[in-house]
Amino acid sequence: MKQFFSFQPKLFQCLQHYSKDKFMSDLMAGVIVGIVALPLAIAFGIASGVSPEKGIITAIVAGFTISLLGGSRVQIGGPTGAFIIIIYGIIQQYGFEGLAIATVMAGLFLVLLGLFKLGTIIRYIPYPIIVGFTSGIALTIFTTQVKDLLGLQIAGEVPSDFIGKWGAYFDSFSTIDLATACIGILSVVIIAVMPLISKKVPGSLIAIIVMTVAGIVLRNNFGIHVDTIGDRFTISPTVPEAVIPTLTWESVKGLVSPAITIAILGAIESLLSATVADGVIGHRHNSNQELVGQGIANILSPIFGGIPATGAIARTMTNINNGGKTPVAGIIHAVVLLLIYFFLMPLASYIPMSCLAGVLVMVSYNMSGWRSIVQMLRNPKSDVAVLLLTFVLTVVFDLTIAIEVGIILACFLCMRRMAETTQVSVLTEEIDPNDDSDFNNLNLEHLNIPDRVEVYEINGPYFFGVASKFDDMMSRMKDKPRVRIIRMRKVPFIDSTGIHNLINLIEQSHRSGISVVLSGVNPSVRDVLVKNKFPEYIGDHNICSNINDALAISQVHLQKEHEHRKKK
């Protein structure tokens, strides 16, 4: 049990050989990442439908916890763009209390995934699904920011659905505020151009500083007012009171689906971020421990008024590029945000909303993965179908439906592909024993198939996806044999449907006076057959290890039939 439930945060391993040089590298990286994380935390908080300080609280609490208890050396955690749409939807339907409950439940799911060592399962989610819902989220985030980016004046509430939003935007296009639009568009330009000037200086931070100063100048010198965070939110840099969400059966039952979506999305994004980081730093993360750390972070975040969090690829890469060596850098980043929260938060009220919209527009562009989409369009049509369906469902409906339908469709396509790899053929005249691994290529002569004996060969897994294929093959055979030999030397496994199919075949064959012999059954498949009491139906002597024995048994059956006829 101790070996099964392992708890080994990467921080504890890194501290065993920690040094002053590593600390100085972590300190520099942590300070820079903390500064970079500030505008993103504020933007993600507002876009998710909560106040800006909740975004920063999430970055502080979750960022600290993920670095303290996670399984990666350099992972930086906090609120991310991927959660914006789902958080906003949960708040609209269940309120912030419902979001808190769903986040705690998602945290518990993540902890259980990690404790039961299921972190590797997340890797099996098909890539087209990940690209589909990520690009869908990106387009949805961009759509939610158009109003603030251009300063559109829309009467009443903006429609919540994608099509309705764009309809309202086109109807209100004539109400664009020039000053607001200029600040928003210039913010996008600054963020896009800054990597060409310096990759170490965060473009989002420069854009916020420059555009905040521009907004103040426009208001004080020209009387032009641009909406700011302070116009919409009252920022209070106080220590949040810890409140444990009240879990009732009704609330838990209603929020299971959103909680599972948060958990799956958080697991995918955090492990994807950690994997990308592994490729850069040359160390491997512990995926199960990372899920445990992510889970505990999501349990603690809503208790202090935060929102869901996960590993953030952009901040993690910023950490690496600025010299981060261990999880200490992530802890320092959380401390830097805490100091900013207490001493500099009032200044955030001057940040223009269109500037934050510009930050999120660039976030959505970087999330879109349009290059991956273009490349995937050259892949098999089934992969393209999964990609496009997941994308459309994410945009038109919501992420929960997109993930559920996408995974189900991908599973069906996987089963179809597996079924296509399994071939069923009929050998009518002779068998080449040198093609059988049981004989180790002894250059034996070809074996003739006796009259009234049919030999079928199954090449591939014998599972529910191919059971009907074998039935179809049998039904097309017009001749009625006395013995049916089923070669299973290339069957690596068999499931319950395959066994049921074989039992039905044996019973039907016996009713028709036909004996069935299995050939080349490998030990693992034989064990499964024995556990399911299969020899009781066919007789243990009719389960053979190679084709020679199977042909010998068929000769015995033919001889018995011949003697039986002579007696008659």
Short mmCIF file of N, CA and C in Angstrom, two decimals, residues 201-354:
data_model
loop_
_atom_site.label_atom_id
_atom_site.label_comp_id
_atom_site.label_asym_id
_atom_site.label_seq_id
_atom_site.Cartn_x
_atom_site.Cartn_y
_atom_site.Cartn_z
N VAL A 201 11.82 40.55 -21.58
CA VAL A 201 10.90 41.57 -21.08
C VAL A 201 9.49 41.21 -21.54
N PRO A 202 8.56 40.98 -20.60
CA PRO A 202 7.19 40.57 -20.96
C PRO A 202 6.43 41.67 -21.68
N GLY A 203 5.96 41.35 -22.88
CA GLY A 203 5.23 42.34 -23.66
C GLY A 203 3.95 42.79 -23.00
N SER A 204 3.26 41.87 -22.30
CA SER A 204 2.00 42.23 -21.65
C SER A 204 2.22 43.28 -20.56
N LEU A 205 3.33 43.15 -19.81
CA LEU A 205 3.61 44.13 -18.75
C LEU A 205 3.93 45.49 -19.36
N ILE A 206 4.73 45.51 -20.43
CA ILE A 206 5.07 46.79 -21.09
C ILE A 206 3.80 47.44 -21.65
N ALA A 207 2.93 46.62 -22.26
CA ALA A 207 1.69 47.16 -22.83
C ALA A 207 0.82 47.78 -21.74
N ILE A 208 0.72 47.11 -20.59
CA ILE A 208 -0.12 47.63 -19.50
C ILE A 208 0.46 48.93 -18.95
N ILE A 209 1.78 49.00 -18.77
CA ILE A 209 2.39 50.23 -18.25
C ILE A 209 2.20 51.39 -19.23
N VAL A 210 2.53 51.14 -20.50
CA VAL A 210 2.44 52.21 -21.51
C VAL A 210 1.00 52.66 -21.70
N MET A 211 0.07 51.71 -21.82
CA MET A 211 -1.32 52.09 -22.09
C MET A 211 -2.02 52.69 -20.86
N THR A 212 -1.59 52.30 -19.67
CA THR A 212 -2.15 52.91 -18.46
C THR A 212 -1.74 54.38 -18.39
N VAL A 213 -0.45 54.64 -18.68
CA VAL A 213 0.02 56.03 -18.72
C VAL A 213 -0.72 56.80 -19.82
N ALA A 214 -0.91 56.17 -20.98
CA ALA A 214 -1.62 56.83 -22.08
C ALA A 214 -3.05 57.17 -21.69
N GLY A 215 -3.70 56.24 -20.99
CA GLY A 215 -5.08 56.48 -20.55
C GLY A 215 -5.16 57.65 -19.59
N ILE A 216 -4.20 57.74 -18.66
CA ILE A 216 -4.19 58.84 -17.69
C ILE A 216 -3.96 60.17 -18.41
N VAL A 217 -3.02 60.17 -19.37
CA VAL A 217 -2.73 61.40 -20.14
C VAL A 217 -3.96 61.84 -20.93
N LEU A 218 -4.64 60.90 -21.59
CA LEU A 218 -5.84 61.24 -22.36
C LEU A 218 -6.92 61.84 -21.47
N ARG A 219 -7.06 61.31 -20.28
CA ARG A 219 -8.12 61.80 -19.39
C ARG A 219 -7.77 63.15 -18.79
N ASN A 220 -6.53 63.32 -18.32
CA ASN A 220 -6.15 64.56 -17.62
C ASN A 220 -5.89 65.71 -18.58
N ASN A 221 -5.34 65.44 -19.75
CA ASN A 221 -4.94 66.51 -20.66
C ASN A 221 -5.95 66.80 -21.77
N PHE A 222 -6.71 65.76 -22.16
CA PHE A 222 -7.62 65.95 -23.30
C PHE A 222 -9.08 65.68 -22.94
N GLY A 223 -9.34 65.27 -21.74
CA GLY A 223 -10.71 65.00 -21.31
C GLY A 223 -11.33 63.78 -21.96
N ILE A 224 -10.49 62.91 -22.49
CA ILE A 224 -10.98 61.68 -23.12
C ILE A 224 -10.90 60.54 -22.10
N HIS A 225 -12.05 59.97 -21.80
CA HIS A 225 -12.07 58.92 -20.77
C HIS A 225 -12.17 57.54 -21.43
N VAL A 226 -11.28 56.67 -20.98
CA VAL A 226 -11.29 55.27 -21.41
C VAL A 226 -11.60 54.40 -20.20
N ASP A 227 -12.54 53.47 -20.34
CA ASP A 227 -12.93 52.61 -19.22
C ASP A 227 -11.72 51.89 -18.61
N THR A 228 -11.65 51.91 -17.29
CA THR A 228 -10.56 51.25 -16.57
C THR A 228 -11.12 50.18 -15.63
N ILE A 229 -10.21 49.42 -15.02
CA ILE A 229 -10.64 48.41 -14.04
C ILE A 229 -11.37 49.07 -12.88
N GLY A 230 -10.87 50.26 -12.47
CA GLY A 230 -11.50 50.96 -11.35
C GLY A 230 -12.91 51.41 -11.62
N ASP A 231 -13.27 51.59 -12.91
CA ASP A 231 -14.65 51.98 -13.25
C ASP A 231 -15.63 50.83 -13.03
N ARG A 232 -15.14 49.61 -13.05
CA ARG A 232 -16.04 48.45 -12.96
C ARG A 232 -15.88 47.66 -11.66
N PHE A 233 -14.71 47.75 -11.04
CA PHE A 233 -14.46 46.94 -9.86
C PHE A 233 -13.89 47.80 -8.74
N THR A 234 -14.24 47.42 -7.51
CA THR A 234 -13.63 48.03 -6.34
C THR A 234 -12.55 47.07 -5.84
N ILE A 235 -11.30 47.48 -5.98
CA ILE A 235 -10.18 46.61 -5.64
C ILE A 235 -9.83 46.79 -4.17
N SER A 236 -9.84 45.68 -3.44
CA SER A 236 -9.56 45.72 -2.00
C SER A 236 -8.43 44.75 -1.69
N PRO A 237 -7.21 45.25 -1.49
CA PRO A 237 -6.07 44.36 -1.21
C PRO A 237 -6.03 43.89 0.24
N THR A 238 -7.03 43.15 0.63
CA THR A 238 -7.10 42.66 2.01
C THR A 238 -6.90 41.15 2.01
N VAL A 239 -6.53 40.63 3.18
CA VAL A 239 -6.33 39.19 3.32
C VAL A 239 -7.70 38.51 3.24
N PRO A 240 -7.92 37.64 2.29
CA PRO A 240 -9.23 37.00 2.16
C PRO A 240 -9.50 36.05 3.33
N GLU A 241 -10.73 36.03 3.74
CA GLU A 241 -11.12 35.13 4.82
C GLU A 241 -11.33 33.73 4.27
N ALA A 242 -10.77 32.74 4.96
CA ALA A 242 -10.89 31.35 4.51
C ALA A 242 -12.30 30.86 4.77
N VAL A 243 -12.99 30.43 3.72
CA VAL A 243 -14.36 29.92 3.83
C VAL A 243 -14.44 28.59 3.11
N ILE A 244 -14.77 27.55 3.83
CA ILE A 244 -14.90 26.22 3.23
C ILE A 244 -16.29 26.11 2.59
N PRO A 245 -16.37 25.82 1.30
CA PRO A 245 -17.68 25.70 0.64
C PRO A 245 -18.53 24.61 1.28
N THR A 246 -19.82 24.88 1.37
CA THR A 246 -20.74 23.91 1.95
C THR A 246 -21.12 22.87 0.91
N LEU A 247 -20.71 21.63 1.18
CA LEU A 247 -21.01 20.54 0.24
C LEU A 247 -22.28 19.83 0.65
N THR A 248 -23.29 19.89 -0.20
CA THR A 248 -24.53 19.13 0.02
C THR A 248 -24.69 18.14 -1.13
N TRP A 249 -25.50 17.12 -0.89
CA TRP A 249 -25.68 16.10 -1.92
C TRP A 249 -26.25 16.70 -3.20
N GLU A 250 -27.19 17.63 -3.06
CA GLU A 250 -27.81 18.24 -4.24
C GLU A 250 -26.79 19.06 -5.04
N SER A 251 -25.96 19.84 -4.32
CA SER A 251 -24.97 20.66 -5.03
C SER A 251 -23.90 19.80 -5.67
N VAL A 252 -23.47 18.75 -4.96
CA VAL A 252 -22.45 17.85 -5.50
C VAL A 252 -22.99 17.14 -6.74
N LYS A 253 -24.23 16.66 -6.66
CA LYS A 253 -24.83 15.93 -7.78
C LYS A 253 -24.97 16.83 -9.00
N GLY A 254 -25.32 18.08 -8.81
CA GLY A 254 -25.51 18.98 -9.94
C GLY A 254 -24.21 19.48 -10.55
N LEU A 255 -23.12 19.42 -9.78
CA LEU A 255 -21.86 20.00 -10.24
C LEU A 255 -20.81 18.94 -10.60
N VAL A 256 -21.20 17.67 -10.65
CA VAL A 256 -20.25 16.62 -10.99
C VAL A 256 -19.68 16.82 -12.39
N SER A 257 -20.55 17.10 -13.36
CA SER A 257 -20.09 17.25 -14.74
C SER A 257 -19.13 18.42 -14.90
N PRO A 258 -19.45 19.64 -14.40
CA PRO A 258 -18.47 20.73 -14.50
C PRO A 258 -17.17 20.42 -13.76
N ALA A 259 -17.28 19.74 -12.61
CA ALA A 259 -16.07 19.41 -11.84
C ALA A 259 -15.17 18.46 -12.61
N ILE A 260 -15.77 17.48 -13.27
CA ILE A 260 -14.98 16.53 -14.08
C ILE A 260 -14.30 17.27 -15.23
N THR A 261 -15.03 18.21 -15.85
CA THR A 261 -14.44 18.99 -16.94
C THR A 261 -13.26 19.81 -16.45
N ILE A 262 -13.40 20.46 -15.30
CA ILE A 262 -12.29 21.23 -14.74
C ILE A 262 -11.11 20.31 -14.45
N ALA A 263 -11.38 19.13 -13.88
CA ALA A 263 -10.30 18.19 -13.54
C ALA A 263 -9.58 17.70 -14.79
N ILE A 264 -10.35 17.31 -15.81
CA ILE A 264 -9.73 16.81 -17.06
C ILE A 264 -8.92 17.91 -17.73
N LEU A 265 -9.51 19.09 -17.83
CA LEU A 265 -8.82 20.21 -18.48
C LEU A 265 -7.56 20.59 -17.70
N GLY A 266 -7.69 20.63 -16.36
CA GLY A 266 -6.52 20.96 -15.54
C GLY A 266 -5.42 19.93 -15.68
N ALA A 267 -5.80 18.65 -15.70
CA ALA A 267 -4.81 17.58 -15.83
C ALA A 267 -4.11 17.65 -17.19
N ILE A 268 -4.90 17.83 -18.24
CA ILE A 268 -4.31 17.90 -19.59
C ILE A 268 -3.34 19.06 -19.70
N GLU A 269 -3.78 20.25 -19.28
CA GLU A 269 -2.94 21.44 -19.46
C GLU A 269 -1.69 21.38 -18.58
N SER A 270 -1.84 20.92 -17.33
CA SER A 270 -0.68 20.88 -16.43
C SER A 270 0.35 19.87 -16.91
N LEU A 271 -0.10 18.68 -17.32
CA LEU A 271 0.84 17.66 -17.77
C LEU A 271 1.45 18.02 -19.13
N LEU A 272 0.66 18.69 -19.97
CA LEU A 272 1.20 19.15 -21.25
C LEU A 272 2.29 20.19 -21.01
N SER A 273 2.03 21.12 -20.10
CA SER A 273 3.01 22.15 -19.76
C SER A 273 4.27 21.52 -19.17
N ALA A 274 4.10 20.56 -18.26
CA ALA A 274 5.26 19.90 -17.64
C ALA A 274 6.06 19.11 -18.67
N THR A 275 5.38 18.48 -19.63
CA THR A 275 6.07 17.72 -20.67
C THR A 275 6.88 18.63 -21.57
N VAL A 276 6.30 19.77 -21.94
CA VAL A 276 7.03 20.75 -22.76
C VAL A 276 8.27 21.22 -22.00
N ALA A 277 8.11 21.48 -20.71
CA ALA A 277 9.24 21.93 -19.90
C ALA A 277 10.32 20.85 -19.82
N ASP A 278 9.91 19.59 -19.72
CA ASP A 278 10.88 18.49 -19.68
C ASP A 278 11.80 18.51 -20.89
N GLY A 279 11.22 18.77 -22.05
CA GLY A 279 12.01 18.77 -23.27
C GLY A 279 13.04 19.89 -23.30
N VAL A 280 12.81 20.95 -22.54
CA VAL A 280 13.74 22.08 -22.52
C VAL A 280 14.83 21.89 -21.47
N ILE A 281 14.46 21.43 -20.26
CA ILE A 281 15.43 21.36 -19.16
C ILE A 281 16.14 20.01 -19.08
N GLY A 282 15.62 18.99 -19.78
CA GLY A 282 16.28 17.69 -19.77
C GLY A 282 16.00 16.85 -18.55
N HIS A 283 14.98 17.18 -17.77
CA HIS A 283 14.57 16.38 -16.61
C HIS A 283 13.12 15.93 -16.80
N ARG A 284 12.76 14.81 -16.20
CA ARG A 284 11.39 14.31 -16.31
C ARG A 284 10.59 14.65 -15.07
N HIS A 285 9.36 15.06 -15.29
CA HIS A 285 8.48 15.34 -14.15
C HIS A 285 7.78 14.06 -13.70
N ASN A 286 7.25 14.09 -12.51
CA ASN A 286 6.44 12.99 -11.98
C ASN A 286 4.97 13.35 -12.20
N SER A 287 4.35 12.73 -13.19
CA SER A 287 3.00 13.13 -13.58
C SER A 287 1.99 12.89 -12.46
N ASN A 288 2.13 11.80 -11.73
CA ASN A 288 1.18 11.51 -10.65
C ASN A 288 1.32 12.51 -9.51
N GLN A 289 2.55 12.84 -9.14
CA GLN A 289 2.77 13.84 -8.09
C GLN A 289 2.30 15.21 -8.56
N GLU A 290 2.46 15.51 -9.83
CA GLU A 290 1.99 16.78 -10.36
C GLU A 290 0.48 16.90 -10.23
N LEU A 291 -0.24 15.81 -10.50
CA LEU A 291 -1.70 15.83 -10.34
C LEU A 291 -2.10 16.01 -8.88
N VAL A 292 -1.35 15.39 -7.97
CA VAL A 292 -1.65 15.57 -6.55
C VAL A 292 -1.47 17.03 -6.17
N GLY A 293 -0.35 17.64 -6.59
CA GLY A 293 -0.11 19.05 -6.30
C GLY A 293 -1.18 19.95 -6.91
N GLN A 294 -1.54 19.68 -8.16
CA GLN A 294 -2.59 20.45 -8.82
C GLN A 294 -3.92 20.30 -8.08
N GLY A 295 -4.20 19.08 -7.62
CA GLY A 295 -5.45 18.82 -6.92
C GLY A 295 -5.54 19.59 -5.61
N ILE A 296 -4.47 19.53 -4.81
CA ILE A 296 -4.47 20.25 -3.53
C ILE A 296 -4.58 21.75 -3.77
N ALA A 297 -3.90 22.25 -4.83
CA ALA A 297 -3.99 23.68 -5.16
C ALA A 297 -5.43 24.08 -5.47
N ASN A 298 -6.16 23.23 -6.18
CA ASN A 298 -7.55 23.56 -6.52
C ASN A 298 -8.51 23.35 -5.36
N ILE A 299 -8.10 22.60 -4.36
CA ILE A 299 -8.90 22.51 -3.14
C ILE A 299 -8.72 23.77 -2.30
N LEU A 300 -7.49 24.27 -2.22
CA LEU A 300 -7.19 25.44 -1.39
C LEU A 300 -7.63 26.75 -2.04
N SER A 301 -7.49 26.86 -3.37
CA SER A 301 -7.78 28.12 -4.06
C SER A 301 -9.18 28.66 -3.77
N PRO A 302 -10.26 27.88 -3.94
CA PRO A 302 -11.60 28.44 -3.67
C PRO A 302 -11.85 28.72 -2.19
N ILE A 303 -11.13 28.05 -1.29
CA ILE A 303 -11.29 28.31 0.14
C ILE A 303 -10.89 29.76 0.46
N PHE A 304 -9.91 30.29 -0.29
CA PHE A 304 -9.46 31.67 -0.09
C PHE A 304 -10.04 32.62 -1.14
N GLY A 305 -11.09 32.17 -1.83
CA GLY A 305 -11.77 33.05 -2.78
C GLY A 305 -11.22 33.00 -4.19
N GLY A 306 -10.39 32.00 -4.50
CA GLY A 306 -9.80 31.90 -5.83
C GLY A 306 -10.64 31.07 -6.79
N ILE A 307 -10.09 30.87 -7.97
CA ILE A 307 -10.77 30.13 -9.04
C ILE A 307 -9.88 28.95 -9.45
N PRO A 308 -10.33 28.09 -10.35
CA PRO A 308 -9.50 26.94 -10.77
C PRO A 308 -8.15 27.38 -11.34
N ALA A 309 -7.16 26.52 -11.12
CA ALA A 309 -5.80 26.82 -11.59
C ALA A 309 -5.17 25.56 -12.16
N THR A 310 -4.14 25.77 -12.95
CA THR A 310 -3.39 24.64 -13.53
C THR A 310 -2.01 25.14 -13.92
N GLY A 311 -1.20 24.25 -14.47
CA GLY A 311 0.11 24.65 -14.96
C GLY A 311 -0.03 25.56 -16.17
N ALA A 312 0.77 26.61 -16.21
CA ALA A 312 0.68 27.60 -17.29
C ALA A 312 1.93 27.52 -18.16
N ILE A 313 1.75 27.17 -19.43
CA ILE A 313 2.89 26.96 -20.31
C ILE A 313 3.71 28.24 -20.48
N ALA A 314 3.05 29.37 -20.72
CA ALA A 314 3.78 30.62 -20.97
C ALA A 314 4.61 31.02 -19.76
N ARG A 315 4.02 30.98 -18.56
CA ARG A 315 4.76 31.36 -17.35
C ARG A 315 5.85 30.34 -17.03
N THR A 316 5.58 29.07 -17.31
CA THR A 316 6.60 28.05 -17.08
C THR A 316 7.81 28.28 -17.99
N MET A 317 7.55 28.59 -19.25
CA MET A 317 8.65 28.85 -20.18
C MET A 317 9.39 30.14 -19.79
N THR A 318 8.67 31.15 -19.29
CA THR A 318 9.32 32.37 -18.81
C THR A 318 10.25 32.04 -17.64
N ASN A 319 9.80 31.17 -16.77
CA ASN A 319 10.61 30.73 -15.64
C ASN A 319 11.91 30.06 -16.12
N ILE A 320 11.78 29.16 -17.10
CA ILE A 320 12.95 28.46 -17.63
C ILE A 320 13.91 29.43 -18.32
N ASN A 321 13.35 30.31 -19.16
CA ASN A 321 14.19 31.24 -19.93
C ASN A 321 14.94 32.24 -19.05
N ASN A 322 14.43 32.46 -17.83
CA ASN A 322 15.08 33.41 -16.93
C ASN A 322 15.90 32.72 -15.84
N GLY A 323 16.16 31.43 -16.02
CA GLY A 323 17.10 30.74 -15.15
C GLY A 323 16.52 29.94 -14.02
N GLY A 324 15.19 29.72 -13.97
CA GLY A 324 14.58 28.93 -12.90
C GLY A 324 15.10 27.50 -12.91
N LYS A 325 15.55 27.02 -11.74
CA LYS A 325 16.14 25.68 -11.65
C LYS A 325 15.28 24.70 -10.85
N THR A 326 14.58 25.20 -9.84
CA THR A 326 13.84 24.32 -8.93
C THR A 326 12.48 24.95 -8.62
N PRO A 327 11.62 24.22 -7.90
CA PRO A 327 10.31 24.78 -7.51
C PRO A 327 10.40 26.01 -6.61
N VAL A 328 11.59 26.31 -6.08
CA VAL A 328 11.76 27.51 -5.26
C VAL A 328 11.40 28.75 -6.08
N ALA A 329 11.70 28.74 -7.38
CA ALA A 329 11.36 29.88 -8.24
C ALA A 329 9.85 30.10 -8.27
N GLY A 330 9.08 29.01 -8.32
CA GLY A 330 7.63 29.14 -8.30
C GLY A 330 7.11 29.69 -6.98
N ILE A 331 7.75 29.30 -5.89
CA ILE A 331 7.36 29.81 -4.57
C ILE A 331 7.67 31.30 -4.48
N ILE A 332 8.84 31.72 -4.98
CA ILE A 332 9.21 33.14 -4.98
C ILE A 332 8.24 33.94 -5.84
N HIS A 333 7.83 33.38 -6.98
CA HIS A 333 6.86 34.07 -7.84
C HIS A 333 5.56 34.35 -7.09
N ALA A 334 5.12 33.39 -6.25
CA ALA A 334 3.90 33.58 -5.46
C ALA A 334 4.11 34.66 -4.40
N VAL A 335 5.29 34.69 -3.79
CA VAL A 335 5.59 35.71 -2.78
C VAL A 335 5.62 37.10 -3.41
N VAL A 336 6.21 37.21 -4.60
CA VAL A 336 6.25 38.50 -5.31
C VAL A 336 4.82 38.99 -5.59
N LEU A 337 3.97 38.09 -6.05
CA LEU A 337 2.57 38.47 -6.30
C LEU A 337 1.87 38.90 -5.01
N LEU A 338 2.20 38.22 -3.91
CA LEU A 338 1.60 38.59 -2.62
C LEU A 338 2.01 40.00 -2.22
N LEU A 339 3.27 40.36 -2.40
CA LEU A 339 3.74 41.70 -2.06
C LEU A 339 3.08 42.75 -2.96
N ILE A 340 2.98 42.44 -4.26
CA ILE A 340 2.30 43.36 -5.18
C ILE A 340 0.84 43.53 -4.77
N TYR A 341 0.22 42.44 -4.38
CA TYR A 341 -1.20 42.47 -3.99
C TYR A 341 -1.42 43.42 -2.81
N PHE A 342 -0.53 43.38 -1.82
CA PHE A 342 -0.71 44.19 -0.63
C PHE A 342 -0.32 45.66 -0.84
N PHE A 343 0.69 45.92 -1.67
CA PHE A 343 1.25 47.27 -1.73
C PHE A 343 0.98 48.02 -3.03
N LEU A 344 0.68 47.33 -4.13
CA LEU A 344 0.53 48.02 -5.42
C LEU A 344 -0.83 47.83 -6.08
N MET A 345 -1.72 47.06 -5.46
CA MET A 345 -3.01 46.77 -6.11
C MET A 345 -3.83 48.01 -6.43
N PRO A 346 -3.84 49.07 -5.59
CA PRO A 346 -4.64 50.26 -5.96
C PRO A 346 -4.28 50.83 -7.33
N LEU A 347 -3.00 50.65 -7.75
CA LEU A 347 -2.58 51.16 -9.06
C LEU A 347 -3.27 50.41 -10.19
N ALA A 348 -3.70 49.17 -9.93
CA ALA A 348 -4.34 48.36 -10.97
C ALA A 348 -5.66 48.97 -11.42
N SER A 349 -6.26 49.82 -10.59
CA SER A 349 -7.55 50.42 -10.95
C SER A 349 -7.43 51.36 -12.15
N TYR A 350 -6.20 51.80 -12.49
CA TYR A 350 -6.00 52.72 -13.62
C TYR A 350 -5.78 51.98 -14.95
N ILE A 351 -5.67 50.67 -14.92
CA ILE A 351 -5.40 49.91 -16.14
C ILE A 351 -6.64 49.94 -17.05
N PRO A 352 -6.50 50.35 -18.31
CA PRO A 352 -7.66 50.37 -19.22
C PRO A 352 -8.18 48.96 -19.50
N MET A 353 -9.48 48.82 -19.56
CA MET A 353 -10.09 47.51 -19.86
C MET A 353 -9.73 47.06 -21.28
N SER A 354 -9.58 48.01 -22.21
CA SER A 354 -9.24 47.63 -23.58
C SER A 354 -7.82 47.09 -23.65
#
